[in-house]
Amino acid sequence: MTTDTNWRSPCPISTSLEIFGDKWTLILLRDMFNGKTKYGEFLQSPERITTNILATRLATMTRHGIAQKQLYQSNPKRYEYILTDKGKGLHPILVSMCHWGNEHYPDTWIAPAHFMEKV
Amino acid sequence: MTTDTNWRSPCPISTSLEIFGDKWTLILLRDMFNGKTKYGEFLQSPERITTNILATRLATMTRHGIAQKQLYQSNPKRYEYILTDKGKGLHPILVSMCHWGNEHYPDTWIAPAHFMEKV
DNA sequence: AGAGTCACTTGTATTTTGCAATTCACTATT
DNA sequence: AATAGTGAATTGCAAAATACAAGTGACTCT
């Protein structure tokens, strides 16, 4: 993980946005909270991330220390991406987003309880 | 407010991201929570949003119903942008982001109590 | 050897964001 | 009346991010 220090400002909201303020990072976080860990699994999600974006997002998330690349099979070598504690710390943000989304966009899915209540 | 219905997916997180998942909307939200309402005031923030982006973001936020354009002076006509209830509902997300940012990026500002505790 | 699988990488088009300069509607001053 | 000033944008173009389609590399299995 490289520690950027050229933030737009020292505001924690602004700094946070520089880490995960794009269209995909929080979607991948959601998938990881739901147990997905592998490249191929992330590709299956309904938002249909493309392969190049997925690769760069996973690399950036790893660099920022919110996910970690880990060997889970050695023949052939295969890696999975798992949440770090720093990444898990983003859970309350996802939960708040679910609440807000469900409240203002009634056709959105209700997330399963195990997701909303995860520590 | 036009109601888009072509979301990437019915996931509330994904839908939320399509409303405020960019580099500026939540920054403007923060400023509004801190009492800023006018074009010129938003331009003063340390992240230095540019005039064209500011204009389009304010228009989009208005279209999505998270802010409202309101006449506050008639000669000459001047408008201010104020949060709607829907916009105010995003406050918990900003608070969570502050907590996470402060925890993982120690040089970030601690937000004033009136911000963190706002209903 | 050949086909298959998983995890990418590459090339190019499209979209979004950023930067600088300019415009518009109006007021205040000369 | 002409000029300058102010707040709120709009316009034109460059740069960066994202999207789409195809291809590659490392390995396994038949």
mmCIF file of N, CA, C and O in Angstrom, chain A residues 4 8 11 15 17 23 29-30 33-35 37 40 44 49 58 68 71 73 80 85 92 94 106 114 116:
data_model
loop_
_atom_site.group_PDB
_atom_site.id
_atom_site.type_symbol
_atom_site.label_atom_id
_atom_site.label_comp_id
_atom_site.label_asym_id
_atom_site.label_seq_id
_atom_site.Cartn_x
_atom_site.Cartn_y
_atom_site.Cartn_z
ATOM 1 N N ASP A 4 -0.687 7.763 -0.492
ATOM 2 C CA ASP A 4 -0.775 9.067 -1.132
ATOM 3 C C ASP A 4 -0.903 10.115 -0.042
ATOM 4 O O ASP A 4 -1.509 9.890 0.980
ATOM 5 N N ARG A 8 -6.897 16.196 -2.123
ATOM 6 C CA ARG A 8 -7.459 17.473 -2.545
ATOM 7 C C ARG A 8 -7.554 18.424 -1.365
ATOM 8 O O ARG A 8 -7.424 19.635 -1.488
ATOM 9 N N CYS A 11 -9.919 17.141 4.384
ATOM 10 C CA CYS A 11 -11.264 16.753 4.824
ATOM 11 C C CYS A 11 -11.408 15.236 4.727
ATOM 12 O O CYS A 11 -11.069 14.638 3.699
ATOM 13 N N THR A 15 -11.021 12.961 1.395
ATOM 14 C CA THR A 15 -9.992 11.915 1.371
ATOM 15 C C THR A 15 -10.628 10.557 1.107
ATOM 16 O O THR A 15 -10.140 9.779 0.273
ATOM 17 N N LEU A 17 -13.336 9.935 -0.460
ATOM 18 C CA LEU A 17 -13.773 9.874 -1.864
ATOM 19 C C LEU A 17 -12.624 9.563 -2.807
ATOM 20 O O LEU A 17 -12.813 8.938 -3.847
ATOM 21 N N LYS A 23 -17.276 4.644 -9.514
ATOM 22 C CA LYS A 23 -18.493 3.857 -9.778
ATOM 23 C C LYS A 23 -18.377 2.382 -9.398
ATOM 24 O O LYS A 23 -19.371 1.660 -9.402
ATOM 25 N N LEU A 29 -16.752 -3.893 -2.984
ATOM 26 C CA LEU A 29 -16.812 -4.051 -1.528
ATOM 27 C C LEU A 29 -18.070 -4.819 -1.136
ATOM 28 O O LEU A 29 -18.018 -5.764 -0.334
ATOM 29 N N ARG A 30 -19.189 -4.413 -1.690
ATOM 30 C CA ARG A 30 -20.462 -5.105 -1.424
ATOM 31 C C ARG A 30 -20.327 -6.588 -1.725
ATOM 32 O O ARG A 30 -20.698 -7.433 -0.904
ATOM 33 N N PHE A 33 -18.267 -8.305 0.864
ATOM 34 C CA PHE A 33 -19.049 -8.511 2.094
ATOM 35 C C PHE A 33 -20.026 -9.667 1.924
ATOM 36 O O PHE A 33 -20.381 -10.332 2.877
ATOM 37 N N ASN A 34 -20.426 -9.896 0.688
ATOM 38 C CA ASN A 34 -21.340 -11.008 0.426
ATOM 39 C C ASN A 34 -20.603 -12.298 0.097
ATOM 40 O O ASN A 34 -21.195 -13.245 -0.413
ATOM 41 N N GLY A 35 -19.329 -12.317 0.363
ATOM 42 C CA GLY A 35 -18.595 -13.570 0.263
ATOM 43 C C GLY A 35 -17.864 -13.825 -1.044
ATOM 44 O O GLY A 35 -17.192 -14.840 -1.183
ATOM 45 N N THR A 37 -14.922 -13.576 -3.642
ATOM 46 C CA THR A 37 -13.489 -13.326 -3.481
ATOM 47 C C THR A 37 -12.731 -13.421 -4.801
ATOM 48 O O THR A 37 -11.615 -12.917 -4.899
ATOM 49 N N GLY A 40 -13.504 -14.127 -11.241
ATOM 50 C CA GLY A 40 -14.649 -14.614 -12.002
ATOM 51 C C GLY A 40 -15.976 -14.363 -11.308
ATOM 52 O O GLY A 40 -16.996 -14.153 -11.966
ATOM 53 N N GLN A 44 -19.574 -11.801 -12.411
ATOM 54 C CA GLN A 44 -20.962 -12.280 -12.510
ATOM 55 C C GLN A 44 -21.990 -11.289 -11.980
ATOM 56 O O GLN A 44 -23.183 -11.438 -12.231
ATOM 57 N N ILE A 49 -19.336 -5.410 -14.497
ATOM 58 C CA ILE A 49 -18.043 -4.721 -14.614
ATOM 59 C C ILE A 49 -17.243 -5.395 -15.720
ATOM 60 O O ILE A 49 -17.382 -6.606 -15.950
ATOM 61 N N LEU A 58 -9.290 -3.786 -8.511
ATOM 62 C CA LEU A 58 -8.760 -4.706 -7.503
ATOM 63 C C LEU A 58 -7.329 -4.313 -7.128
ATOM 64 O O LEU A 58 -6.952 -4.354 -5.954
ATOM 65 N N GLN A 68 -7.001 -7.424 0.022
ATOM 66 C CA GLN A 68 -5.714 -8.093 0.047
ATOM 67 C C GLN A 68 -5.741 -9.255 -0.938
ATOM 68 O O GLN A 68 -6.717 -10.002 -0.992
ATOM 69 N N LEU A 71 -3.028 -15.989 -2.154
ATOM 70 C CA LEU A 71 -2.990 -17.267 -2.876
ATOM 71 C C LEU A 71 -3.931 -18.264 -2.202
ATOM 72 O O LEU A 71 -3.862 -18.468 -0.996
ATOM 73 N N GLN A 73 -4.684 -21.294 -4.043
ATOM 74 C CA GLN A 73 -4.470 -22.556 -4.750
ATOM 75 C C GLN A 73 -3.141 -22.422 -5.483
ATOM 76 O O GLN A 73 -2.898 -21.414 -6.140
ATOM 77 N N GLU A 80 -7.191 -14.961 -4.503
ATOM 78 C CA GLU A 80 -8.492 -14.404 -4.174
ATOM 79 C C GLU A 80 -8.262 -13.067 -3.494
ATOM 80 O O GLU A 80 -7.165 -12.767 -3.021
ATOM 81 N N ASP A 85 -9.168 -5.329 7.480
ATOM 82 C CA ASP A 85 -9.948 -4.647 8.517
ATOM 83 C C ASP A 85 -10.321 -3.243 8.061
ATOM 84 O O ASP A 85 -11.426 -2.761 8.315
ATOM 85 N N PRO A 92 -20.372 0.234 7.557
ATOM 86 C CA PRO A 92 -21.458 1.158 7.926
ATOM 87 C C PRO A 92 -21.875 2.080 6.786
ATOM 88 O O PRO A 92 -23.047 2.450 6.682
ATOM 89 N N LEU A 94 -21.867 1.299 3.573
ATOM 90 C CA LEU A 94 -22.725 0.515 2.677
ATOM 91 C C LEU A 94 -24.123 0.334 3.264
ATOM 92 O O LEU A 94 -25.125 0.412 2.548
ATOM 93 N N PRO A 106 -37.962 2.826 -4.095
ATOM 94 C CA PRO A 106 -38.683 1.680 -3.530
ATOM 95 C C PRO A 106 -38.502 0.389 -4.319
ATOM 96 O O PRO A 106 -38.742 -0.686 -3.773
ATOM 97 N N HIS A 114 -28.213 -10.598 7.068
ATOM 98 C CA HIS A 114 -26.812 -10.879 7.423
ATOM 99 C C HIS A 114 -25.878 -9.806 6.882
ATOM 100 O O HIS A 114 -24.808 -9.559 7.423
ATOM 101 N N MET A 116 -26.920 -6.485 6.434
ATOM 102 C CA MET A 116 -27.208 -5.243 7.149
ATOM 103 C C MET A 116 -26.700 -5.265 8.593
ATOM 104 O O MET A 116 -26.456 -4.224 9.180
#
